[in-house]
Coordinates of C-alpha atoms in Angstrom, one line a residue:
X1 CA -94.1 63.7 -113.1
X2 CA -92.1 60.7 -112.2
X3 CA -93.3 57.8 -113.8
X4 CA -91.7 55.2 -111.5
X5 CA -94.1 56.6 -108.9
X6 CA -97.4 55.0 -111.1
X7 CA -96.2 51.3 -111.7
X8 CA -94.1 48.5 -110.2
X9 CA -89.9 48.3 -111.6
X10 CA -89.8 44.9 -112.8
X11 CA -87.0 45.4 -115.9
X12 CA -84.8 48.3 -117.7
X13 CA -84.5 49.8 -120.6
X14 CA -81.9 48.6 -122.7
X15 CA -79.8 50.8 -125.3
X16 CA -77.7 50.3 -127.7
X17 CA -75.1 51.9 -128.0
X18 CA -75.0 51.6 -124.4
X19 CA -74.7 55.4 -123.3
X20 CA -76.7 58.4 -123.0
X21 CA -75.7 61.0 -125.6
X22 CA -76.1 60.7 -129.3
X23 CA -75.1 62.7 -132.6
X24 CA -77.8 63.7 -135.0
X25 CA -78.5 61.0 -137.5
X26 CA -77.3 58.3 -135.7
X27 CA -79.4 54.8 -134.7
X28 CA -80.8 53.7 -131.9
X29 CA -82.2 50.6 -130.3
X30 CA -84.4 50.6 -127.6
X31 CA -84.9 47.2 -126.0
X32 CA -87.5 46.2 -122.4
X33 CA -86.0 42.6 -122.4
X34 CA -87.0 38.8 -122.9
X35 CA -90.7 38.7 -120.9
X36 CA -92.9 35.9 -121.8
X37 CA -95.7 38.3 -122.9
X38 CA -93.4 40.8 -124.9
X39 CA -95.9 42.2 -127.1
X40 CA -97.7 44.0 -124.0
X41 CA -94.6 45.7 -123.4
X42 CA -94.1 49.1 -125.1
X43 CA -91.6 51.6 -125.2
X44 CA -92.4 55.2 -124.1
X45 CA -91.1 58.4 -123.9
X46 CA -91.8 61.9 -122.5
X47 CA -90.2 65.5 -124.9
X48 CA -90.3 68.7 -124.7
X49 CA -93.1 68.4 -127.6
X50 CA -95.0 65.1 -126.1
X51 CA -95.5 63.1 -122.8
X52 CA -96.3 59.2 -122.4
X53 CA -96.2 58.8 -126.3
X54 CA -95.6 55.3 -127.6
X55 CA -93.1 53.9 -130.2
X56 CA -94.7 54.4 -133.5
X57 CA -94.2 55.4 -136.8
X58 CA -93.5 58.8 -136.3
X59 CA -90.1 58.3 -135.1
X60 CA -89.6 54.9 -134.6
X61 CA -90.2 51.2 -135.4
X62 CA -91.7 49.0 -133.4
X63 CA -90.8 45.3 -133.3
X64 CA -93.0 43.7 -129.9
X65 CA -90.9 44.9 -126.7
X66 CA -88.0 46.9 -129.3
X67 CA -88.0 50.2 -130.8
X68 CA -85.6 51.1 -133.7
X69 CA -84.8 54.5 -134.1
X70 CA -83.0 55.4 -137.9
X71 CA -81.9 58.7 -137.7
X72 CA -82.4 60.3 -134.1
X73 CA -82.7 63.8 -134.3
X74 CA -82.7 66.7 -131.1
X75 CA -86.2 66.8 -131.0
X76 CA -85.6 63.0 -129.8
X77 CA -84.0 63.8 -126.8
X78 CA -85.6 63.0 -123.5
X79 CA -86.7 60.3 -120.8
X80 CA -87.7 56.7 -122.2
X81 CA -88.9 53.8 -120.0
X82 CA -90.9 50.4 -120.7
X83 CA -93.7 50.3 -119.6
X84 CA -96.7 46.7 -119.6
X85 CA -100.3 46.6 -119.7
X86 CA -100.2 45.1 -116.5
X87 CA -99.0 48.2 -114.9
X88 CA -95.0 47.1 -114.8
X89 CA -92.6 49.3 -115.8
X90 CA -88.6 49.9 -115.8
X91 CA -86.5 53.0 -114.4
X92 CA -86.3 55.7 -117.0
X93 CA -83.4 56.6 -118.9
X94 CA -82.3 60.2 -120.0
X95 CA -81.1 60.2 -124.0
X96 CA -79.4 63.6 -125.6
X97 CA -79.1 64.2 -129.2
X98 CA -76.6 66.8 -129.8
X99 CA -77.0 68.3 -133.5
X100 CA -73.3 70.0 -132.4
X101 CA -69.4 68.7 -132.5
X102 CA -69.2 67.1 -129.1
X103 CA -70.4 64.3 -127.1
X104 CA -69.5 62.6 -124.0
X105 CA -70.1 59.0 -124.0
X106 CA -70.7 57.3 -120.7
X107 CA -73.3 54.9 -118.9
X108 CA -77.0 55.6 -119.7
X109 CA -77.7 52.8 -117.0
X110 CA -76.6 53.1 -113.1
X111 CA -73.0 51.5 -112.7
X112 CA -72.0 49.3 -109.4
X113 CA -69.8 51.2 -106.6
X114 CA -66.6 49.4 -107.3
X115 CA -66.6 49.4 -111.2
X116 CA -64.4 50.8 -113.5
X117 CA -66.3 53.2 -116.0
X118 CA -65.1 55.2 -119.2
X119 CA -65.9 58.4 -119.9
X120 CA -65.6 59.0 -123.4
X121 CA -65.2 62.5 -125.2
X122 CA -66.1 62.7 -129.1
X123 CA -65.5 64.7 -131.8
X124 CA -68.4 64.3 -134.9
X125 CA -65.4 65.4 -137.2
X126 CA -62.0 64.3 -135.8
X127 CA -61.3 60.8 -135.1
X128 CA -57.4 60.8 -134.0
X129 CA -56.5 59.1 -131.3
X130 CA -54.3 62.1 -129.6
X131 CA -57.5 63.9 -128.8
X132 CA -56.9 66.2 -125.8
X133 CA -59.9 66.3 -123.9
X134 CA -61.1 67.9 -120.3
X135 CA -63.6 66.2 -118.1
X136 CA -65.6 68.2 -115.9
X137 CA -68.1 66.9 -113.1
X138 CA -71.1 69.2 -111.9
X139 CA -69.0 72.3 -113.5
X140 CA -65.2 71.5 -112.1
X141 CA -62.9 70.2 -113.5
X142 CA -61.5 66.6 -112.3
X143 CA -59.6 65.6 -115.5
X144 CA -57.0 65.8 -118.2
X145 CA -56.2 63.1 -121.3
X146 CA -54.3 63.5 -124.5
X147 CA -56.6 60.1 -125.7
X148 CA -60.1 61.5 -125.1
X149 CA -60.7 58.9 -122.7
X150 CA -61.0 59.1 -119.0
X151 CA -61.0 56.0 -117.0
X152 CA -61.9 55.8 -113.0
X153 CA -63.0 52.9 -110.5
X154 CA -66.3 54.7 -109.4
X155 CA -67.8 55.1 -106.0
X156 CA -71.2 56.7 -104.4
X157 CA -69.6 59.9 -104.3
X158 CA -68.3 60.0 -108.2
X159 CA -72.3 60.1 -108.8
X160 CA -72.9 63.6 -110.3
X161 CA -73.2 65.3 -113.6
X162 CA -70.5 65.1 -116.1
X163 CA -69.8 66.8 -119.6
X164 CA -66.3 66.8 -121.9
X165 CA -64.6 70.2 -123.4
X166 CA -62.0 69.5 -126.6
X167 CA -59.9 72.5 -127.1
X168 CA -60.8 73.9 -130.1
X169 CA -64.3 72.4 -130.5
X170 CA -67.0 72.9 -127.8
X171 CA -68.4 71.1 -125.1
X172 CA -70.4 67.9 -125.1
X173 CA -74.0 68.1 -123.0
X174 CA -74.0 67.3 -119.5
X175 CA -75.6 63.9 -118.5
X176 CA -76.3 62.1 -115.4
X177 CA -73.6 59.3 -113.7
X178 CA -75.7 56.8 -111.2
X179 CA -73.5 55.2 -108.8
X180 CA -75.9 52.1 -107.2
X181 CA -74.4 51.5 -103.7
X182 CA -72.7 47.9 -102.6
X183 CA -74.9 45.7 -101.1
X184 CA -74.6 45.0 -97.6
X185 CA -73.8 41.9 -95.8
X186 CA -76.2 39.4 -94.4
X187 CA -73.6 38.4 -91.6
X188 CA -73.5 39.7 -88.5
X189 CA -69.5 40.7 -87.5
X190 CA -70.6 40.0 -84.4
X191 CA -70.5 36.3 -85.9
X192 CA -66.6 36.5 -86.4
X193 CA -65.9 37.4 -82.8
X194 CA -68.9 34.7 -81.4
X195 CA -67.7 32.2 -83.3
X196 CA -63.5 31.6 -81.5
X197 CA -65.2 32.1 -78.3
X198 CA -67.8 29.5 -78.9
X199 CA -64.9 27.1 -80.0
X200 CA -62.9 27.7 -76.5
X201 CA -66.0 26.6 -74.8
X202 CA -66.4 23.2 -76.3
X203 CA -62.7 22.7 -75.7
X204 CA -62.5 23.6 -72.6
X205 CA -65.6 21.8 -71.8
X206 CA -64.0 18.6 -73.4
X207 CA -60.9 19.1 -71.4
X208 CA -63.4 18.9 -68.3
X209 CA -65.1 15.9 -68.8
X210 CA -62.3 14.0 -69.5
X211 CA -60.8 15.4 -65.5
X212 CA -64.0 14.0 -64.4
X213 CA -63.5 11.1 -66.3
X214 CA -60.5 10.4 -64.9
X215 CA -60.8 11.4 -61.6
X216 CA -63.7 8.9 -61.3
X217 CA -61.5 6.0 -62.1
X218 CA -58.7 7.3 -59.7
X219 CA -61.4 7.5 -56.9
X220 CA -62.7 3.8 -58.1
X221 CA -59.0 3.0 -57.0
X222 CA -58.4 5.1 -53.9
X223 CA -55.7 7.4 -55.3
X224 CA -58.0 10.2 -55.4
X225 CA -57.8 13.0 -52.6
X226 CA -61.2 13.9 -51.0
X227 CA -60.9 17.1 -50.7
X228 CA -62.4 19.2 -53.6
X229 CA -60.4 21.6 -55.5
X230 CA -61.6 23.6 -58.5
X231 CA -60.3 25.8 -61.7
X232 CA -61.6 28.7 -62.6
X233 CA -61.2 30.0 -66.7
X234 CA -61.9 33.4 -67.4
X235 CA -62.0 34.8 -70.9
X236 CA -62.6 38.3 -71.8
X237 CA -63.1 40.2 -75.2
X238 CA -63.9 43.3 -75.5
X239 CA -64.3 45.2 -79.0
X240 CA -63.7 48.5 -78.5
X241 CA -66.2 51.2 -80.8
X242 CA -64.8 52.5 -83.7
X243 CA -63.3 56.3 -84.0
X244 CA -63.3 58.8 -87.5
X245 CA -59.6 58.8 -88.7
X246 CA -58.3 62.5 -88.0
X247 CA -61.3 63.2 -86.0
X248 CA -59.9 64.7 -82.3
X249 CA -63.0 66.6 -81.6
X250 CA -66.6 65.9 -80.7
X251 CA -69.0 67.3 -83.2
X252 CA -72.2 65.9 -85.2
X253 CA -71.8 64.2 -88.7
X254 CA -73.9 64.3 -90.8
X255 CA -73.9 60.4 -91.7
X256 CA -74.7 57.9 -89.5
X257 CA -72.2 56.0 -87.5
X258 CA -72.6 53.1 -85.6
X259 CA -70.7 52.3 -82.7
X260 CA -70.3 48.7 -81.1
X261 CA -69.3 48.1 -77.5
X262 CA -69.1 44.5 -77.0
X263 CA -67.7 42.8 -74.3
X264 CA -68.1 38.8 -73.6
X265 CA -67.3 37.3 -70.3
X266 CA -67.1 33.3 -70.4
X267 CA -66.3 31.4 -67.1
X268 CA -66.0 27.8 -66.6
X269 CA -65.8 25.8 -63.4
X270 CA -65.2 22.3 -62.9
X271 CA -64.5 20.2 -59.9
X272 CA -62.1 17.3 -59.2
X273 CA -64.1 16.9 -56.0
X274 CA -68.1 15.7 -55.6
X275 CA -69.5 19.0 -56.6
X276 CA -71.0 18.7 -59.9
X277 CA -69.7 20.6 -62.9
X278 CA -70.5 24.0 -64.0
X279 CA -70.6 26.2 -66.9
X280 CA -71.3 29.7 -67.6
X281 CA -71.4 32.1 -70.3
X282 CA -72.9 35.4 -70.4
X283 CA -72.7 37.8 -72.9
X284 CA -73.1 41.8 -72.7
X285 CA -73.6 43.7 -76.0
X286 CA -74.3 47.1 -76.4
X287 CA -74.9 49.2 -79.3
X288 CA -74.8 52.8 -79.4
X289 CA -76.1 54.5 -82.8

């Protein structure tokens, strides 16, 4: 059962060493943060031997909202979350402990589209630095270095499961990458096309008034010819929708797209003659999904 679906993600889980696989007899830290009632907050775990069991002295040490774990061992490997009396909790985190020679070091926490994340591959006994490693993600392989390290500016669709192979050695377990998406804008683009056409208006309404302006003073002194004449100003935008690059052919994705027709008609009349000035915008927006 998924714990997130009983209690209200307010936190997460914080370890150190930040990643998700671990040799035997290694240490641990297991952290739910700075609350102002840490002691209510405990760290949990589910194994393959127990579920929803507590920090405690039989494999850890518990210091209010921290758990210290010695000498982790593969019976130790598993899902751990935080977890309040109030019913608050933070997303679970996978841990492996490997009791063999390889392990793949990378982010036990979700990392931001955009970011640059290592993937590390260890060996428990060999600690040069001209360590040819292979990286594989969900069973193929992506990757090649000669320095055990694998470095790549991630996005949504890097999210899958990863593992390390060093010739000679074995392969690390396979753990979980978590790409969180970037967040979307609170601006409408529709604001960066508005926005010009919007600043045309005032200056062409400016330019009008100050005709009128003038041709009531040429008027006051008889230059002014009575008959009325009038300009008309006509702007039009129009944003056509957007097509998929290399896509000549009609067919159905299967991710949304969303199309924008927009097209803004602004007309402005003024008159030099005794016919009072007008203005008119109008606007037509359509949105296809």
């Amino acid at each position: 059962m998924d714990i997130t679906t009983l209690c209200a993600i307010v936190t997460s889980l914080r370890v150190s060493p930040s990643r998700s696989q671990f040799f035997r007899y290694e240490s641990v830290t297991l952290s739910c943060g700075e609350h102002e009632n840490s002691s209510e907050w405990k760290v949990k775990r589910n194994t393959a031997t127990n579920i929803n069991e507590e920090c405690s002295i039989d494999w850890g040490k518990r210091n209010d909202s921290q758990c210290f774990i010695d000498d982790v061992y593969p019976s130790d490997t598993g899902m751990y979350w935080c977890e309040s009396g109030a019913g608050e909790c933070s997303s679970a985190v996978n841990i492996t402990v490997n009791d063999g020679s390889v392990i793949l070091e990378s982010p036990v926490l979700p990392v931001q589209e955009g970011e640059a994340v290592t993937l590390r591959c260890r060996n428990r006994t060999m600690f040069s630095s001209n360590l040819t490693a292979e990286f594989y993600k969900n069973g193929l392989l992506f990757g090649r270095s000669a320095t055990g390290n694998m470095i790549m500016h991630v996005s949504k669709t890097d999210e899958g499961l990863y593992k390390c192979h060093i010739s000679g050695a074995a392969d690390s377990p396979d753990s979980w990458l978590a790409v969180r998406g970037r967040p979307e804008s609170f601006r409408s683009p529709h604001a960066y096309i508005l926005l010009p056409v919007v600043g045309v208006c005032l200056s062409l309404a400016s330019v009008m008034l100050l005709c009128l302006c003038m041709r009531r003073k040429a008027g006051a002194a008889g230059d002014m010819d009575p008959e009325v004449s009038y300009i008309d100003v006509t702007i039009t935008q129009i944003v056509q929708p957007k097509k998929d690059r290399g896509n000549t052919h009609t067919h159905t994705h299967t991710h949304t797209h969303t199309h924008t027709h927009l097209h803004l008609f602004v007309s402005f009349r003024f008159c030099v003659g005794t016919s009072p000035i007008s203005l008119m915008l109008s606007r037509y927006v359509t949105k296809i999904f």
